[in-house]
mmCIF file of C-alpha atoms and ligand atoms in Angstrom:
data_model
loop_
_atom_site.group_PDB
_atom_site.id
_atom_site.type_symbol
_atom_site.label_atom_id
_atom_site.label_comp_id
_atom_site.label_asym_id
_atom_site.label_seq_id
_atom_site.Cartn_x
_atom_site.Cartn_y
_atom_site.Cartn_z
ATOM 1 C CA MET Y 125 14.681 -7.371 25.133
ATOM 2 C CA PHE Y 126 14.054 -4.108 23.259
ATOM 3 C CA ASN Y 127 12.551 -1.653 25.741
ATOM 4 C CA GLY Y 128 10.502 0.472 23.365
ATOM 5 C CA LEU Y 129 6.747 0.944 23.365
ATOM 6 C CA THR Y 130 4.785 -2.092 22.227
ATOM 7 C CA LEU Y 131 2.070 -1.648 19.605
ATOM 8 C CA ALA Y 132 -0.573 -2.214 22.281
ATOM 9 C CA ALA Y 133 0.958 0.471 24.511
ATOM 10 C CA PHE Y 134 1.192 2.850 21.519
ATOM 11 C CA LEU Y 135 -2.495 2.311 20.748
ATOM 12 C CA GLN Y 136 -3.415 2.879 24.415
ATOM 13 C CA GLU Y 137 -1.424 6.132 24.285
ATOM 14 C CA GLU Y 138 -3.343 7.131 21.099
ATOM 15 C CA GLN Y 139 -6.622 6.435 22.925
ATOM 16 C CA ARG Y 140 -5.543 8.377 25.994
ATOM 17 C CA LEU Y 141 -3.985 11.387 24.259
ATOM 18 C CA HIS Y 142 -5.927 11.608 20.990
ATOM 19 C CA GLY Y 143 -9.246 9.907 21.627
ATOM 20 C CA LEU Y 144 -8.547 6.973 19.287
ATOM 21 C CA SER Y 145 -11.629 4.742 19.157
ATOM 22 C CA PRO Y 146 -11.048 1.528 21.154
ATOM 23 C CA ASP Y 147 -12.696 -0.394 18.314
ATOM 24 C CA LEU Y 148 -10.319 1.101 15.728
ATOM 25 C CA ALA Y 149 -7.401 0.248 18.012
ATOM 26 C CA GLY Y 150 -8.822 -3.267 18.109
ATOM 27 C CA VAL Y 151 -8.918 -3.531 14.299
ATOM 28 C CA VAL Y 152 -5.240 -2.543 14.203
ATOM 29 C CA GLU Y 153 -4.372 -5.148 16.827
ATOM 30 C CA ASP Y 154 -6.355 -7.793 14.926
ATOM 31 C CA MET Y 155 -4.429 -6.873 11.751
ATOM 32 C CA ALA Y 156 -1.132 -7.101 13.683
ATOM 33 C CA ARG Y 157 -2.140 -10.589 14.859
ATOM 34 C CA ALA Y 158 -2.844 -11.589 11.246
ATOM 35 C CA ILE Y 159 0.512 -10.155 10.145
ATOM 36 C CA LYS Y 160 2.339 -12.223 12.776
ATOM 37 C CA GLN Y 161 0.655 -15.380 11.461
ATOM 38 C CA ILE Y 162 1.441 -14.473 7.838
ATOM 39 C CA ALA Y 163 5.046 -13.676 8.814
ATOM 40 C CA HIS Y 164 5.359 -17.155 10.294
ATOM 41 C CA HIS Y 165 4.109 -18.813 7.081
ATOM 42 C CA VAL Y 166 6.317 -16.587 4.903
ATOM 43 C CA SER Y 167 9.383 -17.465 6.996
ATOM 44 C CA GLN Y 168 8.873 -21.190 6.302
ATOM 45 C CA GLY Y 169 9.902 -20.791 2.664
ATOM 46 C CA ALA Y 170 10.560 -24.159 1.006
ATOM 47 C CA LEU Y 171 10.289 -25.918 4.389
ATOM 48 C CA GLY Y 172 6.580 -25.199 4.638
ATOM 49 C CA ASP Y 173 3.856 -26.008 2.136
ATOM 50 C CA VAL Y 174 3.613 -22.340 1.170
ATOM 51 C CA LEU Y 175 5.519 -21.947 -2.102
ATOM 52 C CA GLY Y 176 4.122 -22.354 -5.575
ATOM 53 C CA SER Y 177 0.801 -21.539 -7.147
ATOM 54 C CA THR Y 178 -2.725 -22.803 -6.912
ATOM 55 C CA ASP Y 179 -4.544 -23.571 -10.149
ATOM 56 C CA ALA Y 180 -6.865 -20.602 -9.547
ATOM 57 C CA VAL Y 181 -6.804 -17.184 -11.218
ATOM 58 C CA ASN Y 182 -8.064 -14.161 -9.259
ATOM 59 C CA ILE Y 183 -10.215 -11.322 -10.538
ATOM 60 C CA GLN Y 184 -7.017 -9.469 -11.484
ATOM 61 C CA GLY Y 185 -6.280 -12.247 -13.989
ATOM 62 C CA GLU Y 186 -3.266 -13.277 -11.887
ATOM 63 C CA VAL Y 187 -2.468 -16.893 -10.924
ATOM 64 C CA GLN Y 188 -3.021 -17.146 -7.165
ATOM 65 C CA LYS Y 189 -0.019 -18.231 -5.130
ATOM 66 C CA LYS Y 190 -0.655 -20.569 -2.191
ATOM 67 C CA LEU Y 191 0.455 -17.811 0.174
ATOM 68 C CA ASP Y 192 -1.954 -15.320 -1.432
ATOM 69 C CA VAL Y 193 -4.830 -17.590 -0.452
ATOM 70 C CA GLU Y 194 -3.410 -18.446 2.987
ATOM 71 C CA ALA Y 195 -2.746 -14.800 3.847
ATOM 72 C CA ASN Y 196 -6.213 -13.807 2.670
ATOM 73 C CA ASP Y 197 -7.861 -16.464 4.849
ATOM 74 C CA ILE Y 198 -5.757 -15.515 7.887
ATOM 75 C CA ILE Y 199 -6.862 -11.877 7.654
ATOM 76 C CA LEU Y 200 -10.525 -12.849 7.242
ATOM 77 C CA ARG Y 201 -10.356 -15.170 10.259
ATOM 78 C CA CYS Y 202 -8.657 -12.520 12.434
ATOM 79 C CA HIS Y 203 -11.427 -10.003 11.825
ATOM 80 C CA GLU Y 204 -14.712 -11.741 11.035
ATOM 81 C CA SER Y 205 -15.714 -12.382 14.664
ATOM 82 C CA SER Y 206 -14.239 -9.220 16.165
ATOM 83 C CA GLY Y 207 -17.475 -7.215 16.034
ATOM 84 C CA ARG Y 208 -15.310 -4.305 14.848
ATOM 85 C CA VAL Y 209 -15.648 -4.575 11.068
ATOM 86 C CA ALA Y 210 -18.883 -4.575 9.062
ATOM 87 C CA ALA Y 211 -17.393 -6.165 5.918
ATOM 88 C CA MET Y 212 -14.097 -6.662 4.130
ATOM 89 C CA ALA Y 213 -12.661 -6.541 0.610
ATOM 90 C CA SER Y 214 -9.462 -7.967 -0.792
ATOM 91 C CA GLU Y 215 -7.410 -8.096 -3.970
ATOM 92 C CA GLU Y 216 -7.937 -11.867 -3.876
ATOM 93 C CA MET Y 217 -11.740 -11.815 -3.729
ATOM 94 C CA ASP Y 218 -14.000 -10.850 -6.647
ATOM 95 C CA SER Y 219 -16.626 -9.191 -4.452
ATOM 96 C CA ILE Y 220 -16.857 -7.871 -0.907
ATOM 97 C CA TYR Y 221 -16.806 -10.312 2.002
ATOM 98 C CA LEU Y 222 -19.915 -10.230 4.213
ATOM 99 C CA LEU Y 223 -19.545 -11.533 7.764
ATOM 100 C CA PRO Y 224 -21.075 -14.895 8.635
ATOM 101 C CA ILE Y 225 -24.694 -14.656 9.800
ATOM 102 C CA GLY Y 226 -24.876 -13.901 13.505
ATOM 103 C CA GLU Y 227 -21.538 -12.103 13.691
ATOM 104 C CA ARG Y 228 -21.873 -8.553 15.100
ATOM 105 C CA ARG Y 229 -21.240 -5.829 12.521
ATOM 106 C CA GLY Y 230 -18.798 -3.113 13.571
ATOM 107 C CA ASP Y 231 -18.103 0.453 12.445
ATOM 108 C CA TYR Y 232 -15.273 -0.160 9.983
ATOM 109 C CA LEU Y 233 -14.652 -1.510 6.494
ATOM 110 C CA LEU Y 234 -11.332 -3.308 6.027
ATOM 111 C CA VAL Y 235 -9.711 -3.416 2.576
ATOM 112 C CA PHE Y 236 -6.450 -5.223 1.952
ATOM 113 C CA ASP Y 237 -3.930 -6.736 -0.398
ATOM 114 C CA PRO Y 238 -3.033 -9.810 1.645
ATOM 115 C CA LEU Y 239 0.251 -10.456 -0.106
ATOM 116 C CA ASP Y 240 1.669 -7.737 -2.334
ATOM 117 C CA GLY Y 241 4.508 -8.730 -4.650
ATOM 118 C CA SER Y 242 3.522 -12.393 -4.912
ATOM 119 C CA THR Y 243 5.933 -13.029 -7.769
ATOM 120 C CA ASN Y 244 8.712 -12.519 -5.179
ATOM 121 C CA ILE Y 245 7.491 -15.330 -2.919
ATOM 122 C CA ASP Y 246 9.202 -18.271 -4.647
ATOM 123 C CA ILE Y 247 12.500 -16.365 -4.992
ATOM 124 C CA ASN Y 248 12.623 -15.259 -1.346
ATOM 125 C CA LEU Y 249 12.473 -11.531 -2.036
ATOM 126 C CA SER Y 250 10.485 -8.924 -0.108
ATOM 127 C CA ILE Y 251 6.694 -9.140 -0.049
ATOM 128 C CA GLY Y 252 4.119 -7.458 2.137
ATOM 129 C CA THR Y 253 0.549 -6.936 3.297
ATOM 130 C CA ILE Y 254 -1.175 -3.593 2.635
ATOM 131 C CA PHE Y 255 -4.351 -2.540 4.480
ATOM 132 C CA SER Y 256 -6.771 0.353 4.603
ATOM 133 C CA ILE Y 257 -9.525 1.026 7.155
ATOM 134 C CA LEU Y 258 -12.570 3.064 6.121
ATOM 135 C CA PRO Y 259 -15.570 4.146 8.184
ATOM 136 C CA CYS Y 260 -18.673 2.067 7.463
ATOM 137 C CA PRO Y 261 -21.427 4.515 6.400
ATOM 138 C CA ARG Y 262 -23.694 5.251 9.378
ATOM 139 C CA GLY Y 263 -26.710 2.982 9.626
ATOM 140 C CA VAL Y 264 -25.331 0.436 7.149
ATOM 141 C CA ASN Y 265 -25.517 -3.046 8.671
ATOM 142 C CA GLU Y 266 -25.076 -5.070 5.490
ATOM 143 C CA PRO Y 267 -22.523 -3.125 3.448
ATOM 144 C CA ARG Y 268 -22.602 -3.308 -0.335
ATOM 145 C CA GLU Y 269 -19.754 -2.690 -2.756
ATOM 146 C CA ILE Y 270 -20.817 0.942 -3.141
ATOM 147 C CA ASP Y 271 -20.125 1.525 0.580
ATOM 148 C CA PHE Y 272 -16.442 0.766 -0.085
ATOM 149 C CA LEU Y 273 -16.225 3.283 -2.935
ATOM 150 C CA GLN Y 274 -14.926 6.140 -0.783
ATOM 151 C CA PRO Y 275 -12.049 8.519 -1.626
ATOM 152 C CA GLY Y 276 -8.747 7.706 0.059
ATOM 153 C CA ARG Y 277 -9.016 10.830 2.195
ATOM 154 C CA ASN Y 278 -11.782 9.025 4.146
ATOM 155 C CA GLN Y 279 -9.351 6.422 5.496
ATOM 156 C CA VAL Y 280 -9.102 6.424 9.292
ATOM 157 C CA CYS Y 281 -6.050 4.182 9.238
ATOM 158 C CA ALA Y 282 -3.628 2.814 6.640
ATOM 159 C CA GLY Y 283 -0.588 0.609 6.897
ATOM 160 C CA TYR Y 284 1.520 -2.194 5.568
ATOM 161 C CA ALA Y 285 3.733 -4.982 6.784
ATOM 162 C CA ILE Y 286 6.916 -5.863 4.941
ATOM 163 C CA TYR Y 287 8.236 -9.409 5.372
ATOM 164 C CA SER Y 288 11.989 -9.108 4.914
ATOM 165 C CA GLN Y 289 15.006 -9.542 7.206
ATOM 166 C CA ALA Y 290 12.621 -8.289 9.843
ATOM 167 C CA THR Y 291 8.850 -8.051 9.837
ATOM 168 C CA VAL Y 292 8.087 -4.330 9.978
ATOM 169 C CA LEU Y 293 4.647 -2.750 10.402
ATOM 170 C CA VAL Y 294 4.274 0.849 9.208
ATOM 171 C CA LEU Y 295 1.101 2.603 10.275
ATOM 172 C CA THR Y 296 -0.734 5.921 10.255
ATOM 173 C CA LEU Y 297 -3.835 6.878 12.236
ATOM 174 C CA GLY Y 298 -3.806 10.360 10.744
ATOM 175 C CA ARG Y 299 -1.187 11.733 13.133
ATOM 176 C CA GLY Y 300 2.093 10.904 11.409
ATOM 177 C CA VAL Y 301 3.649 7.631 10.242
ATOM 178 C CA HIS Y 302 5.153 5.208 12.743
ATOM 179 C CA SER Y 303 7.251 2.059 12.317
ATOM 180 C CA PHE Y 304 7.148 -1.090 14.450
ATOM 181 C CA THR Y 305 9.433 -4.139 14.295
ATOM 182 C CA LEU Y 306 8.308 -7.636 15.311
ATOM 183 C CA ASP Y 307 10.240 -9.396 18.052
ATOM 184 C CA ARG Y 308 9.636 -12.973 16.929
ATOM 185 C CA GLN Y 309 10.737 -14.461 20.254
ATOM 186 C CA ILE Y 310 7.973 -12.823 22.241
ATOM 187 C CA GLY Y 311 5.555 -12.040 19.397
ATOM 188 C CA GLU Y 312 5.392 -8.315 20.086
ATOM 189 C CA PHE Y 313 5.661 -5.334 17.720
ATOM 190 C CA PHE Y 314 7.890 -2.588 19.180
ATOM 191 C CA LEU Y 315 7.777 1.068 18.143
ATOM 192 C CA VAL Y 316 11.154 1.822 16.568
ATOM 193 C CA GLN Y 317 10.489 5.108 14.778
ATOM 194 C CA ARG Y 318 7.883 7.826 15.274
ATOM 195 C CA ASP Y 319 6.880 10.286 12.582
ATOM 196 C CA LEU Y 320 8.798 9.097 9.510
ATOM 197 C CA ARG Y 321 9.396 11.991 7.084
ATOM 198 C CA ILE Y 322 10.142 11.951 3.340
ATOM 199 C CA ALA Y 323 12.721 14.601 2.356
ATOM 200 C CA PRO Y 324 11.260 17.055 -0.185
ATOM 201 C CA GLN Y 325 14.008 16.338 -2.720
ATOM 202 C CA GLY Y 326 15.253 12.908 -3.726
ATOM 203 C CA HIS Y 327 17.841 11.194 -5.891
ATOM 204 C CA GLU Y 328 16.309 7.698 -6.158
ATOM 205 C CA TYR Y 329 13.491 6.672 -8.447
ATOM 206 C CA ALA Y 330 11.666 3.361 -8.797
ATOM 207 C CA ILE Y 331 9.952 2.468 -12.066
ATOM 208 C CA ASN Y 332 9.803 -0.604 -14.326
ATOM 209 C CA THR Y 333 11.784 0.796 -17.259
ATOM 210 C CA SER Y 334 10.857 -2.161 -19.488
ATOM 211 C CA ASN Y 335 7.583 -0.272 -20.040
ATOM 212 C CA TRP Y 336 9.405 2.735 -21.518
ATOM 213 C CA ARG Y 337 7.778 2.444 -24.943
ATOM 214 C CA PHE Y 338 4.316 2.586 -23.359
ATOM 215 C CA TRP Y 339 4.862 5.648 -21.152
ATOM 216 C CA GLU Y 340 3.253 9.038 -21.739
ATOM 217 C CA PRO Y 341 5.644 11.901 -22.647
ATOM 218 C CA PRO Y 342 5.778 13.564 -19.184
ATOM 219 C CA ILE Y 343 7.051 10.327 -17.608
ATOM 220 C CA ARG Y 344 9.616 9.819 -20.374
ATOM 221 C CA ARG Y 345 10.821 13.388 -19.886
ATOM 222 C CA TYR Y 346 11.228 12.970 -16.116
ATOM 223 C CA ILE Y 347 13.094 9.646 -16.395
ATOM 224 C CA GLU Y 348 15.290 10.908 -19.270
ATOM 225 C CA GLU Y 349 16.313 13.842 -17.066
ATOM 226 C CA CYS Y 350 17.135 11.433 -14.228
ATOM 227 C CA HIS Y 351 19.265 9.421 -16.674
ATOM 228 C CA ALA Y 352 21.055 12.620 -17.806
ATOM 229 C CA GLY Y 353 22.261 13.092 -14.209
ATOM 230 C CA GLU Y 354 24.516 16.026 -13.245
ATOM 231 C CA THR Y 355 25.241 16.843 -16.915
ATOM 232 C CA GLY Y 356 21.527 17.250 -17.608
ATOM 233 C CA PRO Y 357 18.797 19.706 -16.582
ATOM 234 C CA ARG Y 358 18.478 18.275 -13.058
ATOM 235 C CA GLY Y 359 22.169 18.937 -12.313
ATOM 236 C CA LYS Y 360 22.461 15.885 -10.061
ATOM 237 C CA ASN Y 361 22.882 12.141 -10.389
ATOM 238 C CA PHE Y 362 20.074 9.695 -9.633
ATOM 239 C CA ASN Y 363 19.952 6.049 -8.585
ATOM 240 C CA MET Y 364 17.295 3.537 -9.664
ATOM 241 C CA ARG Y 365 15.667 0.660 -7.796
ATOM 242 C CA TRP Y 366 12.822 -1.728 -8.723
ATOM 243 C CA MET Y 367 11.808 -4.418 -6.190
ATOM 244 C CA GLY Y 368 8.796 -5.847 -8.022
ATOM 245 C CA ALA Y 369 6.732 -5.258 -4.878
ATOM 246 C CA MET Y 370 5.101 -1.877 -4.287
ATOM 247 C CA VAL Y 371 5.314 -2.364 -0.538
ATOM 248 C CA ALA Y 372 9.119 -2.797 -0.705
ATOM 249 C CA ASP Y 373 9.733 0.137 -3.051
ATOM 250 C CA CYS Y 374 7.432 2.405 -1.057
ATOM 251 C CA HIS Y 375 8.996 1.289 2.235
ATOM 252 C CA ARG Y 376 12.332 2.468 0.802
ATOM 253 C CA VAL Y 377 10.780 5.803 -0.217
ATOM 254 C CA LEU Y 378 9.338 6.264 3.283
ATOM 255 C CA SER Y 379 12.634 5.170 4.856
ATOM 256 C CA ARG Y 380 15.169 7.089 2.716
ATOM 257 C CA GLY Y 381 13.252 9.243 0.236
ATOM 258 C CA GLY Y 382 12.958 9.318 -3.533
ATOM 259 C CA VAL Y 383 9.984 8.601 -5.760
ATOM 260 C CA PHE Y 384 7.975 5.541 -6.850
ATOM 261 C CA LEU Y 385 6.198 5.465 -10.182
ATOM 262 C CA TYR Y 386 3.773 3.020 -11.735
ATOM 263 C CA PRO Y 387 2.331 5.432 -14.283
ATOM 264 C CA ARG Y 388 -0.477 5.028 -16.729
ATOM 265 C CA ASP Y 389 0.919 3.284 -19.799
ATOM 266 C CA LEU Y 390 -0.452 2.809 -23.278
ATOM 267 C CA ARG Y 391 -0.188 -1.014 -23.337
ATOM 268 C CA ASP Y 392 -3.927 -1.188 -22.716
ATOM 269 C CA PRO Y 393 -5.596 2.236 -23.132
ATOM 270 C CA ASN Y 394 -8.594 0.895 -21.184
ATOM 271 C CA LYS Y 395 -6.370 0.201 -18.189
ATOM 272 C CA PRO Y 396 -5.470 3.527 -16.498
ATOM 273 C CA GLY Y 397 -2.690 1.871 -14.512
ATOM 274 C CA LYS Y 398 -1.613 -1.399 -12.913
ATOM 275 C CA LEU Y 399 -1.980 -0.687 -9.207
ATOM 276 C CA ARG Y 400 -5.349 -0.974 -7.469
ATOM 277 C CA GLN Y 401 -6.744 2.144 -5.870
ATOM 278 C CA LEU Y 402 -8.522 0.859 -2.774
ATOM 279 C CA TYR Y 403 -5.922 -1.497 -1.328
ATOM 280 C CA GLU Y 404 -2.600 -0.426 -2.855
ATOM 281 C CA ALA Y 405 -2.644 3.221 -3.960
ATOM 282 C CA ASN Y 406 -4.918 4.738 -1.287
ATOM 283 C CA PRO Y 407 -3.220 3.330 1.830
ATOM 284 C CA ILE Y 408 0.298 4.059 0.554
ATOM 285 C CA ALA Y 409 -0.831 7.516 -0.578
ATOM 286 C CA LEU Y 410 -2.120 8.336 2.913
ATOM 287 C CA LEU Y 411 1.143 7.160 4.479
ATOM 288 C CA THR Y 412 3.084 9.241 1.925
ATOM 289 C CA GLU Y 413 1.126 12.439 2.630
ATOM 290 C CA GLN Y 414 1.324 11.853 6.389
ATOM 291 C CA ALA Y 415 5.111 11.634 5.977
ATOM 292 C CA GLY Y 416 5.247 14.985 4.140
ATOM 293 C CA GLY Y 417 5.329 13.548 0.616
ATOM 294 C CA VAL Y 418 2.933 13.833 -2.329
ATOM 295 C CA ALA Y 419 0.859 11.036 -3.930
ATOM 296 C CA SER Y 420 -0.495 11.777 -7.390
ATOM 297 C CA THR Y 421 -1.832 10.146 -10.553
ATOM 298 C CA GLY Y 422 0.375 12.677 -12.372
ATOM 299 C CA ARG Y 423 -2.648 14.898 -12.854
ATOM 300 C CA ARG Y 424 -4.338 14.954 -9.423
ATOM 301 C CA SER Y 425 -4.070 13.829 -5.839
ATOM 302 C CA ILE Y 426 -4.724 10.118 -5.390
ATOM 303 C CA LEU Y 427 -6.546 10.657 -2.105
ATOM 304 C CA ASP Y 428 -9.138 12.931 -3.742
ATOM 305 C CA LEU Y 429 -10.128 10.393 -6.417
ATOM 306 C CA MET Y 430 -13.590 8.828 -6.074
ATOM 307 C CA PRO Y 431 -13.229 5.105 -6.968
ATOM 308 C CA GLN Y 432 -15.808 3.775 -9.449
ATOM 309 C CA THR Y 433 -15.265 0.034 -8.846
ATOM 310 C CA LEU Y 434 -13.811 -2.159 -6.089
ATOM 311 C CA HIS Y 435 -10.752 -3.258 -8.091
ATOM 312 C CA GLN Y 436 -10.205 -0.017 -9.964
ATOM 313 C CA ARG Y 437 -6.653 0.614 -11.153
ATOM 314 C CA ILE Y 438 -5.014 4.051 -11.225
ATOM 315 C CA PRO Y 439 -1.630 5.569 -12.077
ATOM 316 C CA VAL Y 440 0.624 5.994 -9.028
ATOM 317 C CA ILE Y 441 3.432 8.550 -8.639
ATOM 318 C CA LEU Y 442 4.411 9.188 -5.034
ATOM 319 C CA GLY Y 443 7.227 10.229 -2.740
ATOM 320 C CA ALA Y 444 9.441 13.313 -2.399
ATOM 321 C CA ARG Y 445 7.268 16.420 -2.657
ATOM 322 C CA GLU Y 446 9.444 18.398 -5.077
ATOM 323 C CA GLU Y 447 9.980 15.403 -7.392
ATOM 324 C CA VAL Y 448 6.272 14.572 -7.658
ATOM 325 C CA ARG Y 449 5.343 18.234 -8.141
ATOM 326 C CA LEU Y 450 7.872 18.421 -11.002
ATOM 327 C CA ILE Y 451 6.310 15.350 -12.639
ATOM 328 C CA GLU Y 452 2.853 16.934 -12.251
ATOM 329 C CA ASP Y 453 4.169 20.117 -13.902
ATOM 330 C CA TYR Y 454 5.394 18.040 -16.849
ATOM 331 C CA HIS Y 455 1.849 16.691 -17.204
ATOM 332 C CA LEU Y 456 0.598 20.283 -17.539
ATOM 333 C CA ASP Y 457 3.143 21.203 -20.232
ATOM 334 C CA PRO Y 458 0.993 21.846 -23.377
ATOM 335 C CA PRO Y 459 3.592 20.869 -26.026
ATOM 336 C CA LEU Y 460 3.967 17.475 -24.283
ATOM 337 C CA GLN Y 461 0.233 16.989 -23.996
ATOM 338 C CA SER Y 462 -0.052 17.170 -27.773
ATOM 339 C CA MET Y 463 2.603 14.456 -28.237
HETATM 340 P P1 P6P F 504 5.656 -5.281 -12.745
HETATM 341 C C1 P6P F 504 2.976 -6.654 -7.630
HETATM 342 O O1 P6P F 504 2.359 -7.572 -8.513
HETATM 343 C C2 P6P F 504 2.515 -5.275 -8.039
HETATM 344 O O2 P6P F 504 1.131 -5.197 -7.960
HETATM 345 C C3 P6P F 504 3.201 -4.229 -7.170
HETATM 346 O O3 P6P F 504 3.406 -4.657 -5.875
HETATM 347 C C4 P6P F 504 4.494 -3.973 -7.915
HETATM 348 O O4 P6P F 504 5.030 -2.674 -7.686
HETATM 349 C C5 P6P F 504 4.083 -4.147 -9.373
HETATM 350 O O5 P6P F 504 2.944 -5.020 -9.380
HETATM 351 C C6 P6P F 504 5.165 -4.780 -10.196
HETATM 352 O O6 P6P F 504 4.700 -4.774 -11.532
HETATM 353 O O7 P6P F 504 4.905 -4.861 -13.984
HETATM 354 O O8 P6P F 504 6.972 -4.580 -12.575
HETATM 355 O O9 P6P F 504 5.756 -6.778 -12.549
#
């Protein structure tokens, strides 16, 4: 058996050494319990009744997969009677989720994408769960949507699970980014890496290049220079990856560097981006910054943005500090802005 620190022991250490709130530790442990249950369903594949779609469409306009709904319900069930959260919100639910009458309200708001990358489910490729924990405004016993509309810098915890060869939980409590791997035999998460760091320079980029014709000039310029490789202005060769699941691409960035981009594109000028701020961009942005990277819309820090609606979408460019700063500089370049 792996003899590293279990998640529970890590959280006890955080309480002992850094004053982590026992209730916040409890929310993390409840989320880990939900992730273990989701991991079990995901691992069933075609052998379980988990593949395929429902006939429902969520608020995002996306057909809900069976596992989307199952994962969402598992997370709700793991938290609604804990007395640690005051309310929850999810990519799969139009409005916020108020606890059943009689359940004690806690100090935290939980926001999550229960299954990110759903289009990968039926083809057995990586998917994940992304979560963000916000403080519930003091004195609020029945939270409203507006109580969730906090900038990402308010998060007290952010993390994701990636369901792949192994089930890996990556987590920050504001003191670095730490990675845990699930031992399925005994049902424990073990700490396998403390303080993940993203190298300031990178040579891998992740973007869906089929959207090329919709990109703004600064993004085209950056990607063209990556394509030009060592013969071009960057003087080095780049590699490209696109997993179709933000959690998988961003796990690679956190694990071996590079940059992830889902920029604003001109397909629908009213849509500032594809990825949702509260439960995709904000938690991954906090993890990125905690690992020494930068998370930007191209024009400003993601974590400083005040969300206007629960399912707000924003542009996302994150990863290696020097790469993201270069992309931000391209957004400031006046000749390009006029294009
Ligand atoms: P596209 C998954 O649906 C998701 O929200 C992210 O996880 C992923 O990075 C992106 O959309 C993929 O979008 O346009 O390449 O299918």
